[in-house]
mmCIF file of C-alpha atoms and ligand atoms in Angstrom:
data_model
loop_
_atom_site.group_PDB
_atom_site.id
_atom_site.type_symbol
_atom_site.label_atom_id
_atom_site.label_comp_id
_atom_site.label_asym_id
_atom_site.label_seq_id
_atom_site.Cartn_x
_atom_site.Cartn_y
_atom_site.Cartn_z
ATOM 1 C CA MET A 937 73.300 132.075 96.047
ATOM 2 C CA SER A 938 74.459 135.689 95.723
ATOM 3 C CA TYR A 939 76.885 137.303 98.159
ATOM 4 C CA LYS A 940 74.017 139.389 99.598
ATOM 5 C CA GLU A 941 71.980 136.266 100.326
ATOM 6 C CA ALA A 942 74.957 134.481 101.843
ATOM 7 C CA GLN A 943 75.664 137.552 103.965
ATOM 8 C CA LYS A 944 72.097 137.390 105.345
ATOM 9 C CA LYS A 945 72.304 133.677 106.055
ATOM 10 C CA TYR A 946 75.557 134.093 107.968
ATOM 11 C CA ALA A 947 74.207 137.125 109.829
ATOM 12 C CA LYS A 948 71.476 134.882 111.275
ATOM 13 C CA ILE A 949 74.145 132.820 113.053
ATOM 14 C CA GLY A 950 75.982 135.920 114.196
ATOM 15 C CA ILE A 951 78.678 136.040 111.515
ATOM 16 C CA ASP A 952 79.531 139.368 109.882
ATOM 17 C CA THR A 953 80.867 138.408 106.448
ATOM 18 C CA GLU A 954 82.192 141.922 105.842
ATOM 19 C CA LYS A 955 84.407 141.533 108.898
ATOM 20 C CA VAL A 956 85.512 138.086 107.719
ATOM 21 C CA ILE A 957 86.537 139.503 104.342
ATOM 22 C CA LYS A 958 88.488 142.266 106.052
ATOM 23 C CA ASP A 959 90.084 139.947 108.609
ATOM 24 C CA LEU A 960 91.169 137.342 106.066
ATOM 25 C CA ALA A 961 92.739 139.989 103.824
ATOM 26 C CA ALA A 962 94.928 140.937 106.787
ATOM 27 C CA VAL A 963 96.378 137.437 107.300
ATOM 28 C CA PRO A 964 99.737 137.077 105.531
ATOM 29 C CA ILE A 965 100.942 133.617 104.609
ATOM 30 C CA SER A 966 104.622 132.954 104.097
ATOM 31 C CA MET A 967 104.966 131.301 100.701
ATOM 32 C CA HIS A 968 107.929 128.953 100.431
ATOM 33 C CA CYS A 969 110.257 129.743 97.539
ATOM 34 C CA TRP A 970 111.368 126.094 97.445
ATOM 35 C CA GLN A 971 108.231 124.756 95.743
ATOM 36 C CA GLY A 972 109.459 126.572 92.627
ATOM 37 C CA ASP A 973 112.558 124.441 92.024
ATOM 38 C CA ASP A 974 112.207 121.274 94.123
ATOM 39 C CA VAL A 975 114.308 122.685 97.010
ATOM 40 C CA GLY A 976 117.224 123.070 94.580
ATOM 41 C CA GLY A 977 118.669 126.507 95.353
ATOM 42 C CA PHE A 978 121.423 128.277 93.441
ATOM 43 C CA GLU A 979 124.613 126.729 94.764
ATOM 44 C CA SER A 980 124.923 123.567 92.745
ATOM 45 C CA VAL A 981 122.938 121.416 90.352
ATOM 46 C CA GLY A 982 122.904 118.534 92.825
ATOM 47 C CA GLY A 983 119.336 118.984 94.098
ATOM 48 C CA ALA A 984 117.985 118.393 97.589
ATOM 49 C CA SER A 985 119.777 115.862 99.804
ATOM 50 C CA ASN A 986 120.578 115.050 103.452
ATOM 51 C CA GLY A 987 117.212 114.212 104.894
ATOM 52 C CA ILE A 988 115.165 116.001 102.293
ATOM 53 C CA GLN A 989 114.065 114.797 98.890
ATOM 54 C CA THR A 990 111.614 115.553 96.128
ATOM 55 C CA THR A 991 110.039 113.154 93.683
ATOM 56 C CA GLY A 992 109.007 113.881 90.119
ATOM 57 C CA ASN A 993 110.538 115.662 87.149
ATOM 58 C CA TYR A 994 107.716 117.764 85.769
ATOM 59 C CA PRO A 995 109.110 120.160 83.143
ATOM 60 C CA GLY A 996 109.528 123.915 83.548
ATOM 61 C CA LYS A 997 111.197 124.354 86.912
ATOM 62 C CA ALA A 998 112.982 127.601 87.710
ATOM 63 C CA THR A 999 116.763 127.288 87.458
ATOM 64 C CA THR A 1000 117.876 130.913 87.916
ATOM 65 C CA PRO A 1001 116.989 133.630 90.426
ATOM 66 C CA GLU A 1002 115.231 135.591 87.663
ATOM 67 C CA GLN A 1003 113.043 132.626 86.769
ATOM 68 C CA LEU A 1004 112.187 131.859 90.382
ATOM 69 C CA MET A 1005 111.320 135.495 91.080
ATOM 70 C CA ALA A 1006 109.158 135.680 87.955
ATOM 71 C CA ASP A 1007 107.317 132.487 88.922
ATOM 72 C CA ILE A 1008 106.666 133.718 92.457
ATOM 73 C CA GLU A 1009 105.365 137.046 91.137
ATOM 74 C CA PHE A 1010 103.101 135.236 88.721
ATOM 75 C CA ALA A 1011 101.765 132.860 91.388
ATOM 76 C CA MET A 1012 101.132 135.752 93.788
ATOM 77 C CA SER A 1013 99.077 137.534 91.110
ATOM 78 C CA LEU A 1014 96.472 134.741 91.407
ATOM 79 C CA ILE A 1015 96.408 134.626 95.213
ATOM 80 C CA PRO A 1016 94.149 137.096 97.037
ATOM 81 C CA GLY A 1017 95.865 139.508 99.443
ATOM 82 C CA LYS A 1018 99.451 140.486 100.179
ATOM 83 C CA HIS A 1019 101.781 137.753 101.382
ATOM 84 C CA ARG A 1020 105.326 136.984 102.471
ATOM 85 C CA VAL A 1021 108.059 135.028 100.721
ATOM 86 C CA ASN A 1022 110.076 132.445 102.622
ATOM 87 C CA LEU A 1023 113.691 132.028 101.463
ATOM 88 C CA HIS A 1024 116.292 129.406 102.303
ATOM 89 C CA ALA A 1025 119.986 130.211 102.600
ATOM 90 C CA CYS A 1026 120.747 127.979 99.598
ATOM 91 C CA TYR A 1027 118.873 130.556 97.491
ATOM 92 C CA GLY A 1028 121.653 133.108 97.965
ATOM 93 C CA ILE A 1029 122.736 134.743 94.730
ATOM 94 C CA HIS A 1030 126.375 134.325 93.767
ATOM 95 C CA GLU A 1031 128.474 136.186 91.229
ATOM 96 C CA GLY A 1032 130.944 133.672 89.809
ATOM 97 C CA THR A 1033 132.187 131.396 92.587
ATOM 98 C CA VAL A 1034 129.724 130.283 95.207
ATOM 99 C CA THR A 1035 130.222 131.766 98.683
ATOM 100 C CA ASP A 1036 130.052 128.875 101.129
ATOM 101 C CA ARG A 1037 127.347 128.761 103.774
ATOM 102 C CA ASP A 1038 129.606 129.827 106.630
ATOM 103 C CA LYS A 1039 130.532 133.016 104.782
ATOM 104 C CA LEU A 1040 127.206 134.156 103.350
ATOM 105 C CA THR A 1041 126.365 137.820 103.831
ATOM 106 C CA TRP A 1042 123.548 140.234 103.106
ATOM 107 C CA LYS A 1043 125.190 140.869 99.725
ATOM 108 C CA ASN A 1044 124.118 137.410 98.583
ATOM 109 C CA PHE A 1045 120.532 138.427 99.282
ATOM 110 C CA LYS A 1046 120.461 142.015 98.124
ATOM 111 C CA PRO A 1047 118.796 141.119 94.801
ATOM 112 C CA TRP A 1048 116.040 139.361 96.766
ATOM 113 C CA VAL A 1049 115.540 142.423 98.960
ATOM 114 C CA ASP A 1050 115.451 144.761 95.950
ATOM 115 C CA TRP A 1051 112.914 142.457 94.327
ATOM 116 C CA ALA A 1052 110.843 142.216 97.525
ATOM 117 C CA LYS A 1053 110.759 146.011 97.815
ATOM 118 C CA LYS A 1054 109.670 146.364 94.221
ATOM 119 C CA ASN A 1055 106.845 143.894 94.705
ATOM 120 C CA GLY A 1056 105.810 144.837 98.234
ATOM 121 C CA PHE A 1057 106.711 141.425 99.727
ATOM 122 C CA LYS A 1058 108.161 140.840 103.184
ATOM 123 C CA LEU A 1059 110.740 138.081 103.619
ATOM 124 C CA ASP A 1060 111.217 135.198 106.051
ATOM 125 C CA PHE A 1061 114.333 133.073 106.204
ATOM 126 C CA ASN A 1062 115.850 129.642 106.889
ATOM 127 C CA PRO A 1063 119.441 128.550 107.340
ATOM 128 C CA THR A 1064 120.077 125.527 105.105
ATOM 129 C CA PHE A 1065 121.518 122.617 107.096
ATOM 130 C CA PHE A 1066 121.212 120.136 104.218
ATOM 131 C CA SER A 1067 122.309 119.563 100.594
ATOM 132 C CA HIS A 1068 125.947 120.147 101.565
ATOM 133 C CA ALA A 1069 129.171 118.140 101.889
ATOM 134 C CA ASN A 1070 129.552 119.238 105.514
ATOM 135 C CA VAL A 1071 126.550 117.196 106.568
ATOM 136 C CA VAL A 1072 128.777 114.369 107.808
ATOM 137 C CA ASP A 1073 127.240 111.049 108.800
ATOM 138 C CA GLY A 1074 123.895 112.818 108.741
ATOM 139 C CA LEU A 1075 124.942 115.396 111.373
ATOM 140 C CA THR A 1076 125.443 119.170 111.367
ATOM 141 C CA LEU A 1077 125.199 121.161 114.618
ATOM 142 C CA SER A 1078 125.349 117.946 116.656
ATOM 143 C CA SER A 1079 128.372 116.459 114.900
ATOM 144 C CA PRO A 1080 131.073 115.044 117.191
ATOM 145 C CA ASP A 1081 133.631 116.817 114.964
ATOM 146 C CA PRO A 1082 134.231 120.370 116.264
ATOM 147 C CA LYS A 1083 135.214 121.601 112.781
ATOM 148 C CA ILE A 1084 131.884 120.491 111.338
ATOM 149 C CA ARG A 1085 130.004 122.038 114.228
ATOM 150 C CA LYS A 1086 131.896 125.300 113.775
ATOM 151 C CA PHE A 1087 131.032 125.448 110.090
ATOM 152 C CA TRP A 1088 127.333 125.093 110.845
ATOM 153 C CA ILE A 1089 127.435 127.441 113.838
ATOM 154 C CA ASP A 1090 128.969 130.089 111.587
ATOM 155 C CA HIS A 1091 126.211 129.392 109.076
ATOM 156 C CA GLY A 1092 123.543 129.916 111.728
ATOM 157 C CA VAL A 1093 125.146 133.192 112.822
ATOM 158 C CA ARG A 1094 125.348 134.449 109.236
ATOM 159 C CA CYS A 1095 121.717 133.579 108.665
ATOM 160 C CA LEU A 1096 120.474 135.411 111.759
ATOM 161 C CA GLU A 1097 122.351 138.458 110.519
ATOM 162 C CA ILE A 1098 120.811 138.106 107.062
ATOM 163 C CA ALA A 1099 117.376 137.826 108.692
ATOM 164 C CA ASP A 1100 118.185 141.039 110.553
ATOM 165 C CA TYR A 1101 119.020 142.696 107.221
ATOM 166 C CA PHE A 1102 115.661 141.549 105.789
ATOM 167 C CA ALA A 1103 113.806 142.912 108.787
ATOM 168 C CA LYS A 1104 115.555 146.299 108.645
ATOM 169 C CA GLU A 1105 115.380 146.794 104.898
ATOM 170 C CA LEU A 1106 111.764 145.720 104.592
ATOM 171 C CA ASN A 1107 110.636 147.324 107.834
ATOM 172 C CA SER A 1108 108.985 144.157 109.056
ATOM 173 C CA THR A 1109 109.551 141.188 111.297
ATOM 174 C CA CYS A 1110 111.495 138.274 109.837
ATOM 175 C CA GLY A 1111 110.781 134.728 110.995
ATOM 176 C CA ILE A 1112 113.841 132.475 110.823
ATOM 177 C CA ASN A 1113 113.430 128.726 111.092
ATOM 178 C CA PHE A 1114 116.117 126.304 112.197
ATOM 179 C CA TRP A 1115 115.565 122.820 110.860
ATOM 180 C CA CYS A 1116 118.476 120.397 111.096
ATOM 181 C CA PRO A 1117 118.217 116.884 109.655
ATOM 182 C CA ASP A 1118 120.558 115.447 112.322
ATOM 183 C CA GLY A 1119 119.823 111.870 113.240
ATOM 184 C CA TYR A 1120 120.757 108.218 112.828
ATOM 185 C CA LYS A 1121 119.546 105.438 110.597
ATOM 186 C CA ASP A 1122 120.013 102.767 113.225
ATOM 187 C CA GLU A 1123 119.758 102.594 116.993
ATOM 188 C CA PRO A 1124 122.406 104.940 118.429
ATOM 189 C CA SER A 1125 124.325 103.937 121.554
ATOM 190 C CA ASP A 1126 124.275 107.510 122.792
ATOM 191 C CA ARG A 1127 121.065 109.513 122.521
ATOM 192 C CA LEU A 1128 122.121 112.223 124.932
ATOM 193 C CA GLY A 1129 125.459 113.395 123.492
ATOM 194 C CA PRO A 1130 124.139 114.623 120.127
ATOM 195 C CA ARG A 1131 121.345 116.510 121.886
ATOM 196 C CA GLN A 1132 123.788 118.157 124.271
ATOM 197 C CA ARG A 1133 125.990 119.177 121.340
ATOM 198 C CA MET A 1134 122.961 120.465 119.434
ATOM 199 C CA ALA A 1135 121.870 122.636 122.372
ATOM 200 C CA ASP A 1136 125.401 123.946 122.827
ATOM 201 C CA SER A 1137 125.741 124.809 119.119
ATOM 202 C CA LEU A 1138 122.387 126.571 119.043
ATOM 203 C CA ASP A 1139 123.332 128.529 122.181
ATOM 204 C CA ARG A 1140 126.530 129.654 120.498
ATOM 205 C CA ILE A 1141 124.631 130.785 117.416
ATOM 206 C CA PHE A 1142 122.150 132.880 119.351
ATOM 207 C CA LYS A 1143 124.868 134.318 121.545
ATOM 208 C CA LYS A 1144 127.244 135.283 118.766
ATOM 209 C CA ALA A 1145 124.838 136.686 116.178
ATOM 210 C CA LYS A 1146 123.946 140.367 116.197
ATOM 211 C CA TYR A 1147 120.295 140.827 115.457
ATOM 212 C CA ASP A 1148 117.333 142.882 116.565
ATOM 213 C CA LYS A 1149 115.545 140.672 119.084
ATOM 214 C CA LYS A 1150 112.258 142.458 118.495
ATOM 215 C CA ARG A 1151 112.116 142.047 114.754
ATOM 216 C CA VAL A 1152 113.938 138.786 114.097
ATOM 217 C CA ILE A 1153 111.886 135.861 115.358
ATOM 218 C CA PRO A 1154 113.827 132.579 115.560
ATOM 219 C CA PHE A 1155 112.161 129.209 115.863
ATOM 220 C CA LEU A 1156 113.276 125.604 116.001
ATOM 221 C CA GLU A 1157 111.506 122.873 114.026
ATOM 222 C CA SER A 1158 111.019 119.407 115.459
ATOM 223 C CA LYS A 1159 110.723 116.190 113.489
ATOM 224 C CA LEU A 1160 109.880 112.571 114.108
ATOM 225 C CA PHE A 1161 112.093 110.876 111.546
ATOM 226 C CA GLY A 1162 113.354 111.243 107.990
ATOM 227 C CA ILE A 1163 114.179 108.837 105.188
ATOM 228 C CA GLY A 1164 117.605 107.441 106.106
ATOM 229 C CA VAL A 1165 117.292 108.627 109.729
ATOM 230 C CA GLU A 1166 114.547 106.342 110.944
ATOM 231 C CA SER A 1167 115.851 105.461 114.411
ATOM 232 C CA TYR A 1168 116.741 108.751 116.022
ATOM 233 C CA THR A 1169 116.232 112.460 115.354
ATOM 234 C CA VAL A 1170 118.250 114.863 117.485
ATOM 235 C CA ASN A 1171 115.655 117.656 117.286
ATOM 236 C CA SER A 1172 112.726 115.546 118.409
ATOM 237 C CA HIS A 1173 109.510 117.160 119.604
ATOM 238 C CA GLU A 1174 110.563 116.922 123.256
ATOM 239 C CA PHE A 1175 114.020 118.342 122.554
ATOM 240 C CA VAL A 1176 112.549 121.268 120.674
ATOM 241 C CA MET A 1177 109.910 121.994 123.309
ATOM 242 C CA GLY A 1178 112.522 121.998 126.047
ATOM 243 C CA TYR A 1179 115.103 123.992 124.149
ATOM 244 C CA ALA A 1180 112.711 126.613 122.827
ATOM 245 C CA GLN A 1181 110.947 127.057 126.164
ATOM 246 C CA SER A 1182 114.175 127.428 128.156
ATOM 247 C CA ARG A 1183 115.838 129.782 125.649
ATOM 248 C CA LYS A 1184 112.733 131.872 125.021
ATOM 249 C CA ILE A 1185 112.569 131.275 121.309
ATOM 250 C CA LEU A 1186 109.602 129.748 119.462
ATOM 251 C CA ALA A 1187 109.000 126.158 118.445
ATOM 252 C CA LEU A 1188 107.755 125.295 114.968
ATOM 253 C CA LEU A 1189 105.109 122.669 114.315
ATOM 254 C CA ASP A 1190 105.247 120.967 110.906
ATOM 255 C CA MET A 1191 102.112 119.002 110.020
ATOM 256 C CA GLY A 1192 104.243 116.228 108.511
ATOM 257 C CA HIS A 1193 106.519 115.719 111.512
ATOM 258 C CA PHE A 1194 104.370 113.587 113.790
ATOM 259 C CA HIS A 1195 102.921 110.087 113.827
ATOM 260 C CA LEU A 1196 100.216 110.068 111.190
ATOM 261 C CA THR A 1197 97.456 109.365 113.698
ATOM 262 C CA GLU A 1198 98.443 112.322 115.864
ATOM 263 C CA ASN A 1199 96.211 115.365 115.734
ATOM 264 C CA VAL A 1200 98.615 118.246 115.083
ATOM 265 C CA ALA A 1201 95.798 120.792 115.484
ATOM 266 C CA ASP A 1202 95.378 119.654 119.079
ATOM 267 C CA LYS A 1203 98.920 120.800 119.905
ATOM 268 C CA ILE A 1204 98.257 124.416 118.959
ATOM 269 C CA SER A 1205 96.414 125.580 122.075
ATOM 270 C CA SER A 1206 99.109 124.195 124.383
ATOM 271 C CA PHE A 1207 101.826 125.819 122.296
ATOM 272 C CA LEU A 1208 100.026 129.100 122.456
ATOM 273 C CA MET A 1209 99.592 128.927 126.220
ATOM 274 C CA PHE A 1210 103.279 128.424 126.870
ATOM 275 C CA PHE A 1211 104.981 130.196 123.946
ATOM 276 C CA GLY A 1212 102.558 133.027 123.177
ATOM 277 C CA LYS A 1213 103.138 132.601 119.455
ATOM 278 C CA VAL A 1214 103.181 129.590 117.172
ATOM 279 C CA ALA A 1215 105.232 129.022 114.040
ATOM 280 C CA PHE A 1216 103.560 126.546 111.737
ATOM 281 C CA HIS A 1217 104.616 124.628 108.629
ATOM 282 C CA ILE A 1218 101.460 123.777 106.754
ATOM 283 C CA SER A 1219 102.110 120.570 104.889
ATOM 284 C CA ARG A 1220 100.423 117.276 103.948
ATOM 285 C CA PRO A 1221 102.011 113.967 104.811
ATOM 286 C CA VAL A 1222 100.797 110.978 102.784
ATOM 287 C CA ARG A 1223 101.896 107.828 104.667
ATOM 288 C CA TRP A 1224 105.087 109.671 105.669
ATOM 289 C CA ASP A 1225 106.438 113.238 105.656
ATOM 290 C CA SER A 1226 105.923 113.384 101.909
ATOM 291 C CA ASP A 1227 105.209 117.125 101.639
ATOM 292 C CA HIS A 1228 102.294 116.864 99.212
ATOM 293 C CA VAL A 1229 100.428 120.010 98.160
ATOM 294 C CA ILE A 1230 97.934 120.908 100.878
ATOM 295 C CA ARG A 1231 94.287 120.085 100.182
ATOM 296 C CA GLN A 1232 91.075 121.190 101.857
ATOM 297 C CA ASN A 1233 91.064 118.067 104.018
ATOM 298 C CA ASP A 1234 90.173 117.439 107.651
ATOM 299 C CA ASP A 1235 93.704 118.072 108.902
ATOM 300 C CA LEU A 1236 93.964 121.471 107.257
ATOM 301 C CA ARG A 1237 90.441 122.321 108.373
ATOM 302 C CA ALA A 1238 91.263 121.431 111.980
ATOM 303 C CA ALA A 1239 94.508 123.447 111.925
ATOM 304 C CA ALA A 1240 92.784 126.481 110.402
ATOM 305 C CA GLN A 1241 89.975 126.299 112.967
ATOM 306 C CA GLU A 1242 92.499 126.418 115.794
ATOM 307 C CA ILE A 1243 94.476 129.246 114.169
ATOM 308 C CA VAL A 1244 91.321 131.332 113.855
ATOM 309 C CA LYS A 1245 90.105 130.574 117.377
ATOM 310 C CA MET A 1246 93.508 131.419 118.886
ATOM 311 C CA GLY A 1247 93.885 134.589 116.744
ATOM 312 C CA PRO A 1248 95.771 134.469 113.426
ATOM 313 C CA GLU A 1249 97.976 137.361 114.604
ATOM 314 C CA ASN A 1250 99.572 134.900 117.040
ATOM 315 C CA PHE A 1251 100.801 132.652 114.246
ATOM 316 C CA ILE A 1252 103.529 132.568 111.697
ATOM 317 C CA ILE A 1253 101.775 130.619 108.968
ATOM 318 C CA ALA A 1254 104.265 129.225 106.477
ATOM 319 C CA LEU A 1255 103.632 126.646 103.790
ATOM 320 C CA ASP A 1256 106.065 123.754 103.462
ATOM 321 C CA TYR A 1257 105.533 121.260 100.661
ATOM 322 C CA PHE A 1258 107.258 120.509 97.394
ATOM 323 C CA ASP A 1259 105.786 118.415 94.654
ATOM 324 C CA ALA A 1260 108.014 118.004 91.602
ATOM 325 C CA SER A 1261 105.511 115.837 89.741
ATOM 326 C CA ILE A 1262 103.019 118.571 88.828
ATOM 327 C CA CYS A 1263 103.140 122.171 87.603
ATOM 328 C CA ARG A 1264 105.034 123.940 90.375
ATOM 329 C CA VAL A 1265 103.315 127.286 89.889
ATOM 330 C CA ALA A 1266 99.893 125.623 90.099
ATOM 331 C CA ALA A 1267 101.059 123.878 93.287
ATOM 332 C CA TRP A 1268 101.820 127.238 94.894
ATOM 333 C CA VAL A 1269 98.574 128.905 93.866
ATOM 334 C CA LEU A 1270 96.428 125.950 94.867
ATOM 335 C CA GLY A 1271 98.087 125.529 98.253
ATOM 336 C CA MET A 1272 97.961 129.229 99.149
ATOM 337 C CA ARG A 1273 94.320 129.480 98.148
ATOM 338 C CA ASN A 1274 93.437 126.294 100.028
ATOM 339 C CA MET A 1275 95.019 127.697 103.179
ATOM 340 C CA GLN A 1276 93.039 130.908 102.791
ATOM 341 C CA LYS A 1277 89.830 128.994 102.059
ATOM 342 C CA GLU A 1278 90.148 126.976 105.252
ATOM 343 C CA LEU A 1279 90.924 130.121 107.251
ATOM 344 C CA MET A 1280 87.824 131.724 105.792
ATOM 345 C CA LYS A 1281 85.668 128.674 106.589
ATOM 346 C CA ALA A 1282 86.937 128.858 110.153
ATOM 347 C CA MET A 1283 86.149 132.590 110.336
ATOM 348 C CA LEU A 1284 82.650 131.814 109.065
ATOM 349 C CA THR A 1285 82.023 129.385 111.938
ATOM 350 C CA PRO A 1286 80.151 130.702 115.012
ATOM 351 C CA ASN A 1287 82.804 129.502 117.413
ATOM 352 C CA ALA A 1288 81.448 131.309 120.486
ATOM 353 C CA GLN A 1289 78.094 129.576 120.075
ATOM 354 C CA LEU A 1290 79.698 126.151 119.660
ATOM 355 C CA LYS A 1291 81.934 126.712 122.671
ATOM 356 C CA ALA A 1292 78.872 127.605 124.755
ATOM 357 C CA LEU A 1293 77.235 124.318 123.728
ATOM 358 C CA GLN A 1294 80.368 122.422 124.776
ATOM 359 C CA ASP A 1295 80.453 124.153 128.148
ATOM 360 C CA ALA A 1296 76.747 123.464 128.675
ATOM 361 C CA GLY A 1297 77.260 119.781 127.924
ATOM 362 C CA GLU A 1298 74.979 120.006 124.884
ATOM 363 C CA PHE A 1299 76.993 117.521 122.869
ATOM 364 C CA THR A 1300 74.226 116.468 120.490
ATOM 365 C CA ALA A 1301 73.519 120.044 119.459
ATOM 366 C CA GLN A 1302 77.250 120.689 119.190
ATOM 367 C CA LEU A 1303 77.748 117.770 116.807
ATOM 368 C CA VAL A 1304 74.691 118.599 114.706
ATOM 369 C CA LEU A 1305 75.633 122.256 114.296
ATOM 370 C CA GLN A 1306 79.322 121.581 113.695
ATOM 371 C CA GLU A 1307 78.211 119.475 110.724
ATOM 372 C CA GLU A 1308 75.398 121.719 109.474
ATOM 373 C CA TYR A 1309 77.608 124.818 109.449
ATOM 374 C CA LYS A 1310 80.019 123.031 107.138
ATOM 375 C CA ASN A 1311 77.434 123.365 104.382
ATOM 376 C CA TYR A 1312 76.810 127.074 104.710
ATOM 377 C CA PRO A 1313 77.443 129.088 101.520
ATOM 378 C CA PHE A 1314 81.149 129.658 102.022
ATOM 379 C CA GLU A 1315 81.858 129.877 98.293
ATOM 380 C CA ASP A 1316 79.787 133.034 97.823
ATOM 381 C CA VAL A 1317 81.796 134.840 100.472
ATOM 382 C CA TRP A 1318 85.017 133.487 98.958
ATOM 383 C CA ALA A 1319 83.968 134.735 95.504
ATOM 384 C CA GLU A 1320 83.248 138.190 96.911
ATOM 385 C CA PHE A 1321 86.623 138.204 98.700
ATOM 386 C CA CYS A 1322 88.446 137.315 95.471
ATOM 387 C CA LYS A 1323 86.468 139.872 93.476
ATOM 388 C CA ARG A 1324 87.365 142.661 95.864
ATOM 389 C CA LEU A 1325 91.034 141.670 95.833
ATOM 390 C CA GLY A 1326 91.094 141.455 92.058
ATOM 391 C CA VAL A 1327 91.811 137.757 91.515
ATOM 392 C CA PRO A 1328 89.735 134.982 89.929
ATOM 393 C CA ALA A 1329 87.368 133.281 92.360
ATOM 394 C CA GLY A 1330 87.122 129.828 90.835
ATOM 395 C CA GLU A 1331 89.058 127.374 88.746
ATOM 396 C CA GLU A 1332 89.534 129.928 85.956
ATOM 397 C CA TRP A 1333 92.864 130.834 87.627
ATOM 398 C CA PHE A 1334 94.191 127.535 86.319
ATOM 399 C CA LYS A 1335 93.667 128.631 82.679
ATOM 400 C CA THR A 1336 95.974 131.576 83.361
ATOM 401 C CA VAL A 1337 98.567 129.193 84.806
ATOM 402 C CA GLN A 1338 98.256 126.918 81.788
ATOM 403 C CA LYS A 1339 98.933 129.856 79.512
ATOM 404 C CA TYR A 1340 101.984 130.871 81.579
ATOM 405 C CA GLU A 1341 103.137 127.290 81.443
ATOM 406 C CA LYS A 1342 102.864 127.183 77.665
ATOM 407 C CA ASP A 1343 104.378 130.641 77.067
ATOM 408 C CA VAL A 1344 107.087 130.641 79.750
ATOM 409 C CA LEU A 1345 107.687 127.458 81.741
ATOM 410 C CA LEU A 1346 107.803 124.950 78.895
ATOM 411 C CA LYS A 1347 110.161 127.150 76.888
ATOM 412 C CA ARG A 1348 112.895 126.814 79.524
HETATM 413 C C1 RNT B 1542 112.007 119.083 106.505
HETATM 414 C C2 RNT B 1542 111.418 120.289 107.144
HETATM 415 C C3 RNT B 1542 111.902 121.621 106.627
HETATM 416 C C4 RNT B 1542 112.051 121.709 105.140
HETATM 417 C C5 RNT B 1542 112.324 123.105 104.608
HETATM 418 C C6 RNT B 1542 112.785 123.099 103.192
HETATM 419 O O1 RNT B 1542 111.434 117.915 106.921
HETATM 420 O O2 RNT B 1542 110.021 120.226 107.057
HETATM 421 O O3 RNT B 1542 111.059 122.629 107.096
HETATM 422 O O4 RNT B 1542 110.954 121.178 104.468
HETATM 423 O O5 RNT B 1542 113.177 123.760 105.431
HETATM 424 ZN ZN1 ZN B 1543 108.949 121.974 107.712
#
């Protein structure tokens, strides 16, 4: 089918494909720098640890800031639209000796800002509460040791100030996500104490840091469990909901941080009602929080449908996965495009009509049409979208990645 024919077919069910193309182009996705080097960062050669791990050793990963920047630029050239880049504090750039996390400043991120300006990217940020010797007995901000807590509080303060620098320099908002791995492998005797210490540490961070409250948007990420911390996670879903709600910050939903039979998409509308905005880590858990590359599966479809129905402008959409067993650049491009494809499919769904059927109790018609609309000619609209934004529409993008892999990645 041609785009013109698809446009007519969609018009019959009340969908304006021109508007969809325009609307989708305006949705920025925050692309995670950490897919490029297996959450390694530039502080040590140790790799990811403390509640986070990657599997695989596919060749060609970025090991310097220049390589990571080049790979991100290349990946972005195959993704339609203009997007954001999500950095972690462990990606600070150090001349000679490494500045420790409690002393990081904007200077460690100036090269990233210069690069972002040159490429027209906006930046988001994350303090890094893992892969560090000061994660003691699996704890950071909730440690019973005041010295350890202070180190991580100082880190949080520094990071909010770096986020403020990003926001000012790039004239944009900057989302900053707090994820702490804190938890216990086995049944703790005290479940309350670590949570009280966590809340106190977070309060101190937000109180001490100087940042523009309008432009810097902090959120706290909840989690069910991690490898090695199976019995107790300090920042559980309930803790995060309570903390974020009472302190007027946002809560972040990660698709891999719930029981696998839970419907994460169902949580979105409640979040939106009570927080106004939702921060989202788009990920794909396979049997556990494995952070596989996102696919066009039912979970992603359901999340995208909710995002579109609730208004994409109310979301901070950030990808969070890291597969070290396949070409990392391909993993970025595929995941970003899959996210956009599902958003487009959701925009091409006549949601008002389906809602009316629900409200009228017409459940048979609702089911039939929900299924039939899935087979509408989405790919023709997608191809037109890609054409207008100057990127390949189909799998030919992968040939370009293969060439980059041969010419650049495999020569590292
Ligand atoms: C870990 C969390 C967290 C990290 C990133 C690197 O389970 O999902 O968001 O993946 O901060
Ligand atoms: Zn996450």
